Amino acid sequence: MDSGERYRSGSDRPLTGSLEECRREFNELFGETKDLRLEELQIGQKQAMLCYLLTITDAQLLTQRVLQPIGQLPSDQSVAGTDELEMLCARMLGGSAHIIIQTNQDAVQKMLEGYSVIFIEGVGAAVAVFTEGGGQRGIQEPTTQTIVKGPKDGFVEDLRTNLSLLRKRIRNHKLRIETFTIGTDTGTNVCLVYMKSIANEGIVDEARKRLSDIHTNAIFETGNIEEFIADKTLTPFPTVYSTERPDAVSAHLVSGKAAILVDGTPFAITLPTVFNDFMVAPEDYYQSFLMGSFLRFIRYLSFMFALMLPSLYVSVITYHHELIPTPLLISVIAQREGVPFPAVVEAFLMEVTFEILREAGVRMPRAVGGTISIVGGLVIGQAAVEAGIISNTMVIVVALTAISSFVAPYYIFSISSRLLRFGLIVLGGVFGLYGVFLGLMVMVGHLCSLRSFGVPYLAPIAPFILKDQKDIFFRLPVWASKLRPQMLKPAGAVKQQESESPSPPPMYPSEGKSKRKGDPS
Amino acid sequence: MSVVTGMAIDAGEIKKYKLTVEVINSPELNQKKGGTAAPAIVYWREGDTIAELAQKMNTGMTRELIFSHMRLLVISLDVAREGLFDFFDYMERSREVRNDFEIVLARKSSAADVLQITYPVQKVPSMKLNTQMQTLKEEWGGDPDIRLEDMVISLMSPGREPIMSIVRIRGSSEQGKSTGNMEKVSPDAFVFVDGLGVFREDKYVGSLPVEDIPYVLLADNKLKQTVISAACKEGVKEKFTVDLKETGAKIKMSVKNDIPQIELSVEVEGQLDGTECPDDLSKKNIYQSYESRIETVLAQRLKSVIERVQSKYGSDIFGFGEEMNRQHHSYFKKVKGRWNVLFSKAAVSVKVNAKLRRAGLVTNTFKAVQKKEG
Amino acid sequence: MTTPLLERISIWQLFVLVFLFQVGSAIVVGAGAADAKQDLWIAELMGCSIGLVLVLIYVYILRLKPGSSLYDILSVTFGRWLATLFAVLYILYFFYIAGRVLRDFTELLIIDVLPETPLEIVTLLFILTVIYMVYMGMEVLGRMSETFVPYFITFVLLITLFLIAGQDIKLENLLPVLGDGWDPVMKVVFPELITFPYGETVVLMVIMAHTTHPGYMPLTALLATILSGAVLSYHSGLMVAVLGGDMVARSTFPLLSVVREISIANFIERLDALVVFIMMVGIFVKVSLFFYGGLKGLEFLTRIPYRHFVLPCGLMVGFLSIIIAGNFAEHIEEGVEIVPVFLHVPFQIIIPVLMLAVLLIQRWRQRRVKRHGFRRTLQKWK
């Protein structure tokens, strides 16, 4: 099913059946591009022309699917009209993906998508056979979201491979894939994937609508889509979840979310997304729920650290010394003795330095990456302290903040804490804890006002949904959660009816117990 | 900023008060950088109100002073005799001054001197004294643990009068002020606890010896733990010592012929620390006899302390008036103006119930065994 | 965006809002301590039980006209002109109280935490945050309080825990119970403790009508009131047990004085600054709700979405909170002596009771007309 803004070229006249005309038109459209192949063939009695783009066609597929079947045709095969062409195709190309096309425009479109198109003299239709090939990366372990235990495959740049990864995980007829072609210049294939009768229809409709409403020239990455479909862009918090892990996408799909995959990028996005999604790593579900819950706690804690630690330090040191126990205060003061800057400047300096280091570390060619840690850690950190420019405590604070910001299982999410941190440092330096807490309130207010495809961003904390709490701050054992997340208002709410703790039944089962387990008798 | 850890209030020579503050020399306390320089710096100035003086300290000191980490307030006896109201209001009102520092009186030296006697382990004098008082309270019950808030409450309440520990300097206070004092095994000067100051209203009226402090606390049900020694039997010289771990006091107040009746019933529990008598401590009846000895001695001492305070100072430092207020509110309301007079006339009866629970790692003393074999 | 949108809050959000609203500033200010002393907790309980009646009146009025808010009901009961007058008065009242509550907090902040910062700056920062949140709407405010309420409750519980651990609680301080009889207690119960905070719940009539499950609204409001009564009473008892009645009576902010007592192992201590900021949540909700109540009134009068008024009115409330009193004593004196009698009683008790009376009469008449009409038709039938 095709819909949405599509790349349009060539005339939308129906095909006339004149090979000459086709050839002329193609040469005109594509110019003298080197990879355009227009090859003469003989099908039965008729002249035919095979058109494809060499660069995105797999020669082996072409031979298997097109050339061999044609070669096996009896030489008296007649192809007179469209009906006959369809019958012929059904016999000749049965089983391989092919489409009968009526217009020149479709033919061009199909060629761009990697099809080979066969025109037959005198027939007002053509047949396109899927023969896409071309360079692609093999499936590898995801680089941005690594885990210790669990599936190691990651999405690649090829859309079909990615979809196959999903299909293989969810072997269910309810998995629906809708494609859109977006980008007037790039004509990129974009897929909307969801589980029919699990995902909320309204959300899927909304996603469909927003995808169809995108009018742009180029889509290279899900990030481009993201900005078009997100509810609000003036926010440091991501409102869609993008991942390169097929297991994460599959888990989201079966919990009632929709996913969007874009050809040419290994990142898929899922929606709607709530704050808590960014505190969840797929691995939480692959190891003991106790560990999973503990890690959740650690992640929330480190988010807080990454966000607030420097500003709290600055405001306490500058305004609220009484909050620090005496021995600690004495040692902090002793260290700060001789530091030429006020705490807020010190914090700013170190944070900016750290951000520069981090950016350099990310962008640097891998070969020189090690230099960064030496220069950054040793030279700047130690030397600055030795020189008395920065106090030791500040280095500890900044280091803890930095490490905390890396804990987020989802890299992009730490952007929010990185950005807001600076604002909070300023507030803390100017107004003390009062400023920091007001800043936090505004932040929480902002979070409360965010929505992702109609789902409040802080759900299920605010608005509070009791039934969803089993997988937010804690992860309860899998058997304990019978329902899909209610905040997504899924069409099918129940995910496992007969789930019970696997612990052995009591030695002398009492009547009450057996009744509680829902025995109908 | 500079952290103020101690404050001392003396009577001024020209003006009313002389305020001395002690701020720490923080780099000196840094474990890495610390050397042998002075751990704290002391500066004084005279003035008429403490509140004003506290703000004026920068006439001699460089940084902004913060009072939130004050550990010790020393008041000289001269000032205490004049009254405390004047500066306690400032302390209570100030947001910086907290409620967690020790308040002590300085005897036989100026309060400022107490702030300057160094000590090898906890170099800052006020920190040393703070820790010392805390430990003393925990280990022996020798410090009433009076905080600002307690002072204010007892100054305000008609049924209670303030008390305060008294400290004294042993040795030469001049030599004690140098860092050299920290380098000696036997420091030239020591600050030690020397008694309990008794107040009436806000004025110092006299003192009790340090030995009485646990009993004062016990009568007020504030004692944590103390040690008591008693003769093994009536009229014997040998003594045994018991560590009282659990203590509790109940006070029952009543009035007879306009004379308050104070019935103090005390319960203590403890373990034997040591004995000089050849008693067989594996026998139940020895325990019982020890218990009854403790009961007698403790009751006697409690009674004597209370009676001494009644006759000598006529000042209800035990808070019996508060108890009276709780138990006989309407009566106390009538007499609260002359409570101290009534208190000094009150009849006191003390009942002690002691329990000796265990006697350490051995049963019999070696003395007992020796006697048996010999 | 231009049409006034009807925002609905969930029942749980309503519960949290009512709770934070009532506990918000009451827990900090310690009203009534000066007279009731060690019996403050009894006074709080009395205040709560009478306050409960007031809340009952409010929710009953709302139940009589389901779906309409305070202002709508005013116009139904008093006719157009009188309703407009009352609405204007209510708006002024709400804005004034918003300013008062804000001042309570800014004073607390300056006295205890930020002595160097000018009142104007503190007020401006706070009111800007309120403006932002109220601009976002009721739903956002509801969700925000939902997010913060666990922290609020945790800290309130932690105070008790720390006090127990530090052995600061002396239950004998609560004695003698009612030593001076009921007089001092009753003196603070009416009007002070009834109107503050329970009577102030009148402003919630603006939002209470719009909940997701209107049927549960009355029960929710009453339960929240009971809970806040319990919390307030418990804390006044706690304050007395820690400090003694006289100290509580003298203290500007008793809860803060209590928290200053906490000292565990010389490490967990000096928590009062932190507590101030936790209490900020309650104050924030209270100011926002009063402010929102006034704004909704403006929306009712002008038929212009309230968001247009948020910024100017917000700054006005901030300004008001600064000029309201020249010094702290004046502020407290007004709050204790003038406001309860001349503002709280008419707006919280007299007008609502009038409203209820009019509504009941109207209903009775309607019923009579109905019955009457029925009889008439019967007669015609014959």
Short mmCIF file of N, CA, C and O in Angstrom, two decimals, chain B residues 61-149:
data_model
loop_
_atom_site.label_atom_id
_atom_site.label_comp_id
_atom_site.label_asym_id
_atom_site.label_seq_id
_atom_site.Cartn_x
_atom_site.Cartn_y
_atom_site.Cartn_z
N MET B 61 39.52 40.08 61.48
CA MET B 61 39.64 38.85 60.70
C MET B 61 39.32 39.11 59.26
O MET B 61 38.57 40.02 58.93
N THR B 62 39.88 38.24 58.38
CA THR B 62 39.80 38.56 56.96
C THR B 62 38.49 38.16 56.32
O THR B 62 37.93 38.90 55.53
N ARG B 63 37.98 37.00 56.63
CA ARG B 63 36.89 36.47 55.82
C ARG B 63 35.55 36.62 56.50
O ARG B 63 35.47 36.91 57.69
N GLU B 64 34.52 36.33 55.72
CA GLU B 64 33.18 36.31 56.26
C GLU B 64 33.08 35.15 57.26
O GLU B 64 33.49 34.04 56.97
N LEU B 65 32.57 35.46 58.46
CA LEU B 65 32.49 34.41 59.46
C LEU B 65 31.16 33.69 59.35
O LEU B 65 30.11 34.31 59.20
N ILE B 66 31.20 32.38 59.39
CA ILE B 66 29.93 31.66 59.44
C ILE B 66 29.83 30.94 60.78
O ILE B 66 30.73 30.25 61.21
N PHE B 67 28.68 31.14 61.40
CA PHE B 67 28.51 30.64 62.77
C PHE B 67 27.76 29.31 62.80
O PHE B 67 27.50 28.78 63.86
N SER B 68 27.42 28.80 61.62
CA SER B 68 26.54 27.63 61.62
C SER B 68 27.24 26.37 62.11
O SER B 68 26.58 25.38 62.38
N HIS B 69 28.55 26.40 62.19
CA HIS B 69 29.22 25.18 62.62
C HIS B 69 29.88 25.34 63.98
O HIS B 69 30.84 24.66 64.29
N MET B 70 29.33 26.25 64.77
CA MET B 70 29.88 26.47 66.09
C MET B 70 29.75 25.20 66.93
O MET B 70 28.73 24.54 66.91
N ARG B 71 30.82 24.86 67.67
CA ARG B 71 30.80 23.65 68.47
C ARG B 71 30.75 23.93 69.96
O ARG B 71 30.46 23.05 70.75
N LEU B 72 31.14 25.14 70.35
CA LEU B 72 31.31 25.38 71.77
C LEU B 72 31.04 26.85 72.11
O LEU B 72 31.45 27.74 71.37
N LEU B 73 30.33 27.05 73.19
CA LEU B 73 30.16 28.39 73.71
C LEU B 73 30.64 28.38 75.16
O LEU B 73 30.16 27.58 75.97
N VAL B 74 31.63 29.20 75.46
CA VAL B 74 32.15 29.26 76.83
C VAL B 74 31.72 30.58 77.43
O VAL B 74 31.85 31.63 76.80
N ILE B 75 31.21 30.51 78.64
CA ILE B 75 30.77 31.72 79.32
C ILE B 75 31.56 31.83 80.61
O ILE B 75 31.70 30.84 81.35
N SER B 76 32.09 32.99 80.90
CA SER B 76 32.83 33.12 82.15
C SER B 76 31.87 33.27 83.31
O SER B 76 30.72 33.70 83.14
N LEU B 77 32.34 32.91 84.49
CA LEU B 77 31.47 32.94 85.66
C LEU B 77 30.96 34.35 85.94
O LEU B 77 29.82 34.54 86.36
N ASP B 78 31.81 35.36 85.68
CA ASP B 78 31.39 36.74 85.93
C ASP B 78 30.16 37.09 85.11
O ASP B 78 29.21 37.68 85.62
N VAL B 79 30.21 36.72 83.85
CA VAL B 79 29.07 37.02 82.98
C VAL B 79 27.85 36.23 83.44
O VAL B 79 26.74 36.76 83.50
N ALA B 80 28.08 34.97 83.80
CA ALA B 80 26.96 34.12 84.20
C ALA B 80 26.28 34.67 85.45
O ALA B 80 25.07 34.54 85.62
N ARG B 81 27.08 35.28 86.33
CA ARG B 81 26.47 35.85 87.55
C ARG B 81 25.58 37.03 87.20
O ARG B 81 24.60 37.29 87.87
N GLU B 82 25.95 37.73 86.12
CA GLU B 82 25.16 38.89 85.72
C GLU B 82 23.85 38.50 85.03
O GLU B 82 22.90 39.27 85.02
N GLY B 83 23.85 37.36 84.40
CA GLY B 83 22.63 36.93 83.73
C GLY B 83 22.86 36.61 82.26
O GLY B 83 23.77 37.14 81.63
N LEU B 84 22.03 35.70 81.75
CA LEU B 84 22.25 35.19 80.39
C LEU B 84 21.27 35.74 79.37
O LEU B 84 21.47 35.60 78.18
N PHE B 85 20.17 36.35 79.85
CA PHE B 85 19.11 36.75 78.92
C PHE B 85 19.64 37.56 77.76
O PHE B 85 19.25 37.37 76.62
N ASP B 86 20.59 38.46 78.09
CA ASP B 86 21.01 39.44 77.09
C ASP B 86 21.47 38.83 75.78
O ASP B 86 21.16 39.32 74.72
N PHE B 87 22.22 37.77 75.87
CA PHE B 87 22.72 37.27 74.59
C PHE B 87 22.07 35.98 74.12
O PHE B 87 22.24 35.59 72.98
N PHE B 88 21.32 35.33 75.00
CA PHE B 88 20.67 34.11 74.50
C PHE B 88 19.59 34.43 73.48
O PHE B 88 19.32 33.63 72.60
N ASP B 89 19.00 35.58 73.58
CA ASP B 89 18.00 35.95 72.58
C ASP B 89 18.64 36.02 71.20
O ASP B 89 18.12 35.51 70.23
N TYR B 90 19.81 36.64 71.15
CA TYR B 90 20.51 36.73 69.86
C TYR B 90 20.78 35.34 69.30
O TYR B 90 20.54 35.07 68.14
N MET B 91 21.26 34.46 70.18
CA MET B 91 21.62 33.11 69.72
C MET B 91 20.39 32.39 69.17
O MET B 91 20.45 31.72 68.15
N GLU B 92 19.28 32.55 69.85
CA GLU B 92 18.10 31.80 69.45
C GLU B 92 17.51 32.35 68.16
O GLU B 92 16.97 31.64 67.34
N ARG B 93 17.63 33.65 67.99
CA ARG B 93 17.02 34.31 66.84
C ARG B 93 17.80 34.09 65.56
O ARG B 93 17.23 34.06 64.47
N SER B 94 19.11 33.98 65.73
CA SER B 94 19.96 33.92 64.55
C SER B 94 19.75 32.64 63.78
O SER B 94 19.68 31.55 64.36
N ARG B 95 19.64 32.76 62.47
CA ARG B 95 19.44 31.55 61.68
C ARG B 95 20.72 30.74 61.56
O ARG B 95 20.69 29.55 61.32
N GLU B 96 21.84 31.42 61.74
CA GLU B 96 23.09 30.69 61.56
C GLU B 96 23.44 29.85 62.77
O GLU B 96 23.94 28.74 62.64
N VAL B 97 23.19 30.40 63.93
CA VAL B 97 23.54 29.66 65.14
C VAL B 97 22.61 28.47 65.27
O VAL B 97 21.39 28.62 65.25
N ARG B 98 23.19 27.31 65.37
CA ARG B 98 22.36 26.10 65.41
C ARG B 98 22.10 25.70 66.84
O ARG B 98 22.40 26.43 67.78
N ASN B 99 21.60 24.50 66.97
CA ASN B 99 21.25 24.03 68.30
C ASN B 99 22.11 22.83 68.67
O ASN B 99 21.68 21.93 69.36
N ASP B 100 23.33 22.79 68.18
CA ASP B 100 24.07 21.55 68.42
C ASP B 100 25.45 21.80 69.03
O ASP B 100 26.34 21.00 68.87
N PHE B 101 25.61 22.91 69.74
CA PHE B 101 26.92 23.13 70.35
C PHE B 101 26.82 23.02 71.86
O PHE B 101 25.75 23.14 72.45
N GLU B 102 27.96 22.77 72.47
CA GLU B 102 28.02 22.66 73.92
C GLU B 102 28.09 24.05 74.53
O GLU B 102 28.72 24.96 73.97
N ILE B 103 27.44 24.20 75.69
CA ILE B 103 27.55 25.46 76.42
C ILE B 103 28.19 25.15 77.76
O ILE B 103 27.69 24.29 78.50
N VAL B 104 29.29 25.79 78.08
CA VAL B 104 29.97 25.50 79.36
C VAL B 104 30.35 26.80 80.05
O VAL B 104 30.42 27.87 79.42
N LEU B 105 30.58 26.67 81.34
CA LEU B 105 31.09 27.81 82.12
C LEU B 105 32.58 27.61 82.34
O LEU B 105 33.04 26.47 82.46
N ALA B 106 33.32 28.70 82.40
CA ALA B 106 34.76 28.60 82.66
C ALA B 106 35.04 29.08 84.07
O ALA B 106 34.65 30.18 84.46
N ARG B 107 35.70 28.22 84.85
CA ARG B 107 36.00 28.59 86.23
C ARG B 107 37.49 28.87 86.36
O ARG B 107 38.31 28.18 85.77
N LYS B 108 37.80 29.86 87.13
CA LYS B 108 39.18 30.19 87.48
C LYS B 108 40.05 30.59 86.29
O LYS B 108 41.27 30.54 86.35
N SER B 109 39.46 30.90 85.19
CA SER B 109 40.23 31.49 84.09
C SER B 109 39.22 32.22 83.24
O SER B 109 38.01 32.05 83.42
N SER B 110 39.69 33.00 82.32
CA SER B 110 38.73 33.67 81.46
C SER B 110 38.19 32.64 80.46
O SER B 110 38.84 31.63 80.18
N ALA B 111 37.00 32.91 79.96
CA ALA B 111 36.42 32.00 78.98
C ALA B 111 37.30 31.93 77.75
O ALA B 111 37.43 30.89 77.11
N ALA B 112 37.92 33.06 77.42
CA ALA B 112 38.75 33.10 76.23
C ALA B 112 39.91 32.12 76.32
O ALA B 112 40.30 31.50 75.33
N ASP B 113 40.44 31.94 77.53
CA ASP B 113 41.55 31.02 77.68
C ASP B 113 41.16 29.59 77.32
O ASP B 113 41.94 28.85 76.73
N VAL B 114 39.94 29.22 77.68
CA VAL B 114 39.49 27.85 77.40
C VAL B 114 39.52 27.59 75.89
O VAL B 114 39.80 26.48 75.44
N LEU B 115 39.25 28.62 75.13
CA LEU B 115 39.22 28.47 73.67
C LEU B 115 40.60 28.32 73.06
O LEU B 115 40.72 28.16 71.86
N GLN B 116 41.63 28.43 73.90
CA GLN B 116 42.95 28.49 73.29
C GLN B 116 43.88 27.37 73.71
O GLN B 116 45.03 27.32 73.30
N ILE B 117 43.38 26.49 74.56
CA ILE B 117 44.26 25.41 75.01
C ILE B 117 44.26 24.31 73.96
O ILE B 117 43.24 23.67 73.70
N THR B 118 45.39 24.07 73.37
CA THR B 118 45.45 23.10 72.28
C THR B 118 45.55 21.69 72.82
O THR B 118 45.84 21.47 74.00
N TYR B 119 45.34 20.73 71.94
CA TYR B 119 45.30 19.33 72.33
C TYR B 119 45.84 18.53 71.16
O TYR B 119 45.53 18.83 70.01
N PRO B 120 46.65 17.52 71.40
CA PRO B 120 47.34 16.89 70.27
C PRO B 120 46.42 16.21 69.26
O PRO B 120 46.69 16.25 68.06
N VAL B 121 45.34 15.58 69.72
CA VAL B 121 44.58 14.77 68.77
C VAL B 121 43.57 15.63 68.01
O VAL B 121 43.61 15.73 66.79
N GLN B 122 42.66 16.22 68.76
CA GLN B 122 41.76 17.12 68.06
C GLN B 122 42.28 18.52 68.24
O GLN B 122 42.16 19.12 69.31
N LYS B 123 42.91 18.99 67.19
CA LYS B 123 43.73 20.17 67.36
C LYS B 123 42.93 21.41 67.74
O LYS B 123 43.39 22.25 68.49
N VAL B 124 41.75 21.53 67.19
CA VAL B 124 40.98 22.74 67.46
C VAL B 124 40.38 22.66 68.86
O VAL B 124 39.66 21.71 69.16
N PRO B 125 40.68 23.60 69.74
CA PRO B 125 40.26 23.49 71.12
C PRO B 125 38.76 23.26 71.30
O PRO B 125 38.35 22.39 72.08
N SER B 126 37.92 23.98 70.58
CA SER B 126 36.48 23.82 70.81
C SER B 126 35.98 22.48 70.33
O SER B 126 35.10 21.88 70.93
N MET B 127 36.59 21.96 69.26
CA MET B 127 36.20 20.63 68.79
C MET B 127 36.58 19.58 69.82
O MET B 127 35.87 18.61 70.05
N LYS B 128 37.75 19.78 70.42
CA LYS B 128 38.21 18.84 71.43
C LYS B 128 37.23 18.80 72.59
O LYS B 128 36.79 17.74 73.03
N LEU B 129 36.84 19.98 73.04
CA LEU B 129 35.98 20.04 74.21
C LEU B 129 34.60 19.47 73.88
O LEU B 129 33.99 18.77 74.70
N ASN B 130 34.14 19.75 72.68
CA ASN B 130 32.83 19.23 72.25
C ASN B 130 32.83 17.71 72.29
O ASN B 130 31.94 17.08 72.87
N THR B 131 33.83 17.12 71.69
CA THR B 131 33.91 15.65 71.67
C THR B 131 34.05 15.10 73.07
O THR B 131 33.42 14.11 73.44
N GLN B 132 34.87 15.79 73.86
CA GLN B 132 35.11 15.35 75.23
C GLN B 132 33.81 15.29 76.03
O GLN B 132 33.50 14.30 76.69
N MET B 133 33.01 16.34 75.93
CA MET B 133 31.76 16.39 76.68
C MET B 133 30.80 15.31 76.21
O MET B 133 30.12 14.68 77.01
N GLN B 134 30.74 15.11 74.89
CA GLN B 134 29.84 14.08 74.35
C GLN B 134 30.22 12.72 74.89
O GLN B 134 29.37 11.95 75.34
N THR B 135 31.52 12.42 74.85
CA THR B 135 31.96 11.11 75.29
C THR B 135 31.73 10.95 76.79
O THR B 135 31.31 9.90 77.26
N LEU B 136 31.99 12.02 77.51
CA LEU B 136 31.77 11.97 78.96
C LEU B 136 30.31 11.64 79.28
O LEU B 136 30.01 10.84 80.15
N LYS B 137 29.44 12.28 78.52
CA LYS B 137 28.01 12.04 78.75
C LYS B 137 27.68 10.58 78.45
O LYS B 137 26.99 9.92 79.23
N GLU B 138 28.19 10.06 77.35
CA GLU B 138 27.89 8.69 76.96
C GLU B 138 28.46 7.70 77.97
O GLU B 138 27.84 6.70 78.30
N GLU B 139 29.67 7.96 78.43
CA GLU B 139 30.37 6.95 79.21
C GLU B 139 30.04 7.00 80.69
O GLU B 139 29.99 6.00 81.36
N TRP B 140 29.86 8.19 81.23
CA TRP B 140 29.73 8.30 82.68
C TRP B 140 28.56 9.17 83.12
O TRP B 140 28.23 9.25 84.29
N GLY B 141 27.93 9.84 82.16
CA GLY B 141 26.82 10.71 82.53
C GLY B 141 27.29 11.96 83.22
O GLY B 141 26.61 12.49 84.10
N GLY B 142 28.48 12.45 82.83
CA GLY B 142 29.05 13.57 83.54
C GLY B 142 28.78 14.91 82.90
O GLY B 142 29.35 15.92 83.30
N ASP B 143 27.94 14.93 81.90
CA ASP B 143 27.64 16.20 81.26
C ASP B 143 26.14 16.29 81.03
O ASP B 143 25.54 15.36 80.51
N PRO B 144 25.52 17.36 81.45
CA PRO B 144 24.05 17.43 81.28
C PRO B 144 23.63 17.63 79.83
O PRO B 144 22.44 17.63 79.55
N ASP B 145 24.58 17.77 78.92
CA ASP B 145 24.26 17.88 77.50
C ASP B 145 23.28 19.03 77.25
O ASP B 145 22.22 18.85 76.66
N ILE B 146 23.65 20.18 77.76
CA ILE B 146 22.76 21.33 77.64
C ILE B 146 22.98 22.01 76.31
O ILE B 146 24.10 22.35 75.94
N ARG B 147 21.89 22.17 75.58
CA ARG B 147 21.96 22.83 74.29
C ARG B 147 21.21 24.15 74.38
O ARG B 147 20.48 24.40 75.34
N LEU B 148 21.38 24.94 73.36
CA LEU B 148 20.73 26.25 73.33
C LEU B 148 19.24 26.15 73.64
O LEU B 148 18.69 26.89 74.46
N GLU B 149 18.60 25.17 72.95
CA GLU B 149 17.16 25.04 73.09
C GLU B 149 16.78 24.68 74.53
O GLU B 149 15.82 25.20 75.09
#
